[in-house]
CSV table of C-alpha atoms in Angstrom, one decimal:
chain,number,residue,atom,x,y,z
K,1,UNK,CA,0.0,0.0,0.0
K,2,UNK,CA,3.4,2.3,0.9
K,3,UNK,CA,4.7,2.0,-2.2
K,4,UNK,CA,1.4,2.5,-4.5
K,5,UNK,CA,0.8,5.8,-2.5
K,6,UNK,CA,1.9,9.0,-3.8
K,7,UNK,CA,5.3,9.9,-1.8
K,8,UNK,CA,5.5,12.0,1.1
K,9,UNK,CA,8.7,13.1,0.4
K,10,UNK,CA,11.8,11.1,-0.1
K,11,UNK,CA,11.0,7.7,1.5
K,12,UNK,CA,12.1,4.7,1.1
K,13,UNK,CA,10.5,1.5,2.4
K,14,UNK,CA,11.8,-1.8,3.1
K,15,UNK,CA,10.1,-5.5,4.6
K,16,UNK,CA,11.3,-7.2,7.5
K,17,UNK,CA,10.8,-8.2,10.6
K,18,UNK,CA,11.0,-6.6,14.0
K,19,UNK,CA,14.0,-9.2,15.4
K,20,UNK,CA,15.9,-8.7,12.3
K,21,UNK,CA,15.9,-4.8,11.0
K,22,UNK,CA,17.1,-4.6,7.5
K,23,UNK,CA,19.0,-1.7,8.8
K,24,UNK,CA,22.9,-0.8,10.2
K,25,UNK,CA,23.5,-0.6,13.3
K,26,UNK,CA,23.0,3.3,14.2
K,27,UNK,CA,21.4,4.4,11.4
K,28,UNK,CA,18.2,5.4,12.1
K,29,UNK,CA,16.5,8.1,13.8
K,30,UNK,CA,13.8,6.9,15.2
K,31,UNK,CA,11.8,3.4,15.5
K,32,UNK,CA,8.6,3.0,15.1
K,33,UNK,CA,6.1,0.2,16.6
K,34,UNK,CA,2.5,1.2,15.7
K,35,UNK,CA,-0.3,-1.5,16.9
K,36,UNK,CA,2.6,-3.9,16.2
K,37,UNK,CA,5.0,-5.0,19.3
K,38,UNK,CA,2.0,-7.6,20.5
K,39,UNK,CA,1.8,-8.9,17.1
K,40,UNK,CA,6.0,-10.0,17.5
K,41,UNK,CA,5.7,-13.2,19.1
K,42,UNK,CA,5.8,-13.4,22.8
K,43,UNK,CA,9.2,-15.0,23.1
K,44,UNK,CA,10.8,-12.4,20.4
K,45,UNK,CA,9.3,-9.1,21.8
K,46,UNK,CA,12.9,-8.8,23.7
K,47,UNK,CA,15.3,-9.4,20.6
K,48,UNK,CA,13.0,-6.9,18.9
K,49,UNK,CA,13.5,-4.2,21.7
K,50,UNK,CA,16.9,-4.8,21.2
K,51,UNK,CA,16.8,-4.6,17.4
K,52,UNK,CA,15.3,-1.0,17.2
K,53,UNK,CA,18.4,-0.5,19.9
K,54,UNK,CA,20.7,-1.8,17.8
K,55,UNK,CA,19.5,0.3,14.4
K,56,UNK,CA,18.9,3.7,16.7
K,57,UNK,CA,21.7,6.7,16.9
K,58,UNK,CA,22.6,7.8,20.4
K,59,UNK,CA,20.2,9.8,21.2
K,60,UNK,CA,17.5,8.0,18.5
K,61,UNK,CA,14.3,7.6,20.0
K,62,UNK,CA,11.6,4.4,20.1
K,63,UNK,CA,8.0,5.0,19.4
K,64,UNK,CA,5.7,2.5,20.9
K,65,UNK,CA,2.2,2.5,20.3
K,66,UNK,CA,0.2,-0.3,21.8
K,67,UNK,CA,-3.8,-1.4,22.4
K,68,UNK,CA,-4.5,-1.9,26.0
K,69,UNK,CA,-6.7,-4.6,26.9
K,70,UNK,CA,-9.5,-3.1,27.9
K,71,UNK,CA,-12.2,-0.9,26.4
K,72,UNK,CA,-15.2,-1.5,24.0
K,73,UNK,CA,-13.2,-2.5,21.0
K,74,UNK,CA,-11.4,-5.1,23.1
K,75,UNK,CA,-14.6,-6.5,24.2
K,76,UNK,CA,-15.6,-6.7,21.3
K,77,UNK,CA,-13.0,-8.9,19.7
K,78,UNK,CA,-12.0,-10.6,23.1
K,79,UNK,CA,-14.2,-13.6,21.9
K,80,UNK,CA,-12.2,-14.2,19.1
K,81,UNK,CA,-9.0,-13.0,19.5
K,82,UNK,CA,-7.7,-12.5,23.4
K,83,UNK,CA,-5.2,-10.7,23.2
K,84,UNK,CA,-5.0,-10.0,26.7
K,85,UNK,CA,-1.6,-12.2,27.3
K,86,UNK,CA,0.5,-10.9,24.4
K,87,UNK,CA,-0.6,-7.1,25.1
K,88,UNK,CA,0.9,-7.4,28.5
K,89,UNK,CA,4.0,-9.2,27.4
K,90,UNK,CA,4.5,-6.5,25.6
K,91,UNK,CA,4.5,-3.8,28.1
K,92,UNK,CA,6.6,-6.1,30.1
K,93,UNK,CA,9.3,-6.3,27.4
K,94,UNK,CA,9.3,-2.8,27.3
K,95,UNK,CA,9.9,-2.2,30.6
K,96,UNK,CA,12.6,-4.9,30.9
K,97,UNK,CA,14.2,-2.7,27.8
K,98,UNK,CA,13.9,0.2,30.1
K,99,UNK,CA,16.0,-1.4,32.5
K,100,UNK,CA,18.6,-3.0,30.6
K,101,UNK,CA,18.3,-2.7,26.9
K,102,UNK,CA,20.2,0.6,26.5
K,103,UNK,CA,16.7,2.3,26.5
K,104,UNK,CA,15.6,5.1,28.7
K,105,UNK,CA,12.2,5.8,29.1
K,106,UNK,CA,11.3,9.2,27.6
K,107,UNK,CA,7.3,9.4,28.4
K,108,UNK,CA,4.8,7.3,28.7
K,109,UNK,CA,1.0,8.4,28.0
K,110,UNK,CA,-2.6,7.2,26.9
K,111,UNK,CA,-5.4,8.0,24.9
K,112,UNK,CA,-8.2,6.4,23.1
K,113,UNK,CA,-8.6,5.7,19.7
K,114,UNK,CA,-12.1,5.1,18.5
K,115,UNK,CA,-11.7,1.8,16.2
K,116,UNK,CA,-14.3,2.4,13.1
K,117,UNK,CA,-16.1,-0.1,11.8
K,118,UNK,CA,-18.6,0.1,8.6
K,119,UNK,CA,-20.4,-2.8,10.1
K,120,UNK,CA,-20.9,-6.1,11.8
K,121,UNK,CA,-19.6,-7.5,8.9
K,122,UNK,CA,-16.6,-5.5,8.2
K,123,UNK,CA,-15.6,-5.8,11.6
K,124,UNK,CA,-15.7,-9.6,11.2
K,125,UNK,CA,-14.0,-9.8,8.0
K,126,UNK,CA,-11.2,-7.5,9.5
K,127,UNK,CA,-10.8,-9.5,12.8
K,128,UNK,CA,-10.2,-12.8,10.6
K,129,UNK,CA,-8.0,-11.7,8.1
K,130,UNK,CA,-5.8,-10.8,10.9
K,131,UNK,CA,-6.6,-14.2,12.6
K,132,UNK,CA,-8.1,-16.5,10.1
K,133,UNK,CA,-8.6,-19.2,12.7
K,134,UNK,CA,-11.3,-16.9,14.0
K,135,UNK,CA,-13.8,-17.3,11.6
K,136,UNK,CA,-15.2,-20.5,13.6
K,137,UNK,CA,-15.7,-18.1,16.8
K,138,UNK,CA,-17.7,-15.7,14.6
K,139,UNK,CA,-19.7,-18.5,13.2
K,140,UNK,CA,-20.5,-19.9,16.2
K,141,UNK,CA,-21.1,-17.3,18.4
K,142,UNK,CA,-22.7,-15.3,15.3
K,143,UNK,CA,-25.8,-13.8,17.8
K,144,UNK,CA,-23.7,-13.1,20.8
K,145,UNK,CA,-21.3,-11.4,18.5
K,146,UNK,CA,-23.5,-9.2,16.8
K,147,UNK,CA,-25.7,-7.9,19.6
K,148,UNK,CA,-22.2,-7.0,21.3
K,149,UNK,CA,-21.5,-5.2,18.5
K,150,UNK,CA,-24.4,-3.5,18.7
K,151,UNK,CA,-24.5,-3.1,22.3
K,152,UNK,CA,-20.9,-1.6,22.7
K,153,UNK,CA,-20.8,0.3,19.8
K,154,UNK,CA,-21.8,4.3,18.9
K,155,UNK,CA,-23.7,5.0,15.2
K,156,UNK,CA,-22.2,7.5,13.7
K,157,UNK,CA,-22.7,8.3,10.0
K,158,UNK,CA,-20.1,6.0,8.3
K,159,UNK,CA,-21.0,3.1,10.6
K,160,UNK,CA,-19.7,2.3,14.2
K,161,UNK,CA,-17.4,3.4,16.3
K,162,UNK,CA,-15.5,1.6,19.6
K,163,UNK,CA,-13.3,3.4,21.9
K,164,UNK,CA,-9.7,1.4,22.1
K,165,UNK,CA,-7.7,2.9,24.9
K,166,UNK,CA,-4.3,2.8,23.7
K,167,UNK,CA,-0.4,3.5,25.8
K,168,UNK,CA,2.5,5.1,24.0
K,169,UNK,CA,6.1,4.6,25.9
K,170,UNK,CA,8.7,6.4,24.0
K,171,UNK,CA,12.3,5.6,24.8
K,172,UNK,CA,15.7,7.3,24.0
K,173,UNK,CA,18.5,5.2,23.2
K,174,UNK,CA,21.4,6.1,25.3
């Protein structure tokens, strides 16, 4: 989708994966994890940390957005995808960085993003191409599902909306 977009400027993007940066070491400025750190599996969320480290000037910072677990739009999906274990694996690996990873903790804050969703069915469709496994759950917990949809969601004029409280620790490599 990056690279069919219009550029912003002078970007360049490249694929990999969060334990193995296709970068040099101390050549970038910043790091960014966006809704992603939860998504590195649980045992590599450390070697991660310490990637973005590794690829970070002195002085580079780390940008770590994260879903809490908690909220509408984890209610929501909790049914299907609990993501309550990873989610705070993540925040542990972060703050094991803190400590030892080179990493100094810059700020830490939260707010809420409200998670659109055109419908039922566009909310279903999005949750299992993230996880296709969790097409069963929908299919047999269709009713539950949909009234808590319903239920936990606000109508607004492009469909509905659920709030997703979300943390952002940013760190400074030192």
């Amino acid at each position: 989708k990056a690279r069919a977009a219009e550029p912003a400027g002078e970007e360049t993007y490249l694929e990999g994966v969060a334990e193995r940066l296709p970068l040099a070491e101390a050549s970038a400025d910043i790091v960014v994890y966006f809704n992603s750190l939860h998504h590195v599996a649980v045992e590599s969320q450390p070697e991660a940390l310490r990637e973005a480290s590794r690829v970070l000037v002195p002085g580079g910072l780390l940008y770590v957005s994260e879903p809490l677990a908690e909220g509408p739009q984890f209610q929501l999906m909790r049914p299907a995808i609990d993501e309550t274990r990873v989610r705070a694996r993540a925040y542990r690996a972060l703050e094991e960085a803190a400590n030892d990873g080179g990493l100094v903790e810059v700020r830490e804050f939260s707010y809420v993003h409200p998670a659109s969703h055109r419908d039922y069915e566009a909310f279903r469709d999005r949750m299992c191409a993230i996880n296709p496994q969790c097409r069963a759950v929908f299919e047999e917990r269709d009713g539950e599902m949909r009234s808590a949809f319903e239920r936990l969601g606000r109508k607004t004029e492009k469909g509905f909306e659920f709030d997703q409280p979300m943390r952002v620790n940013l760190l400074r490599k030192g």
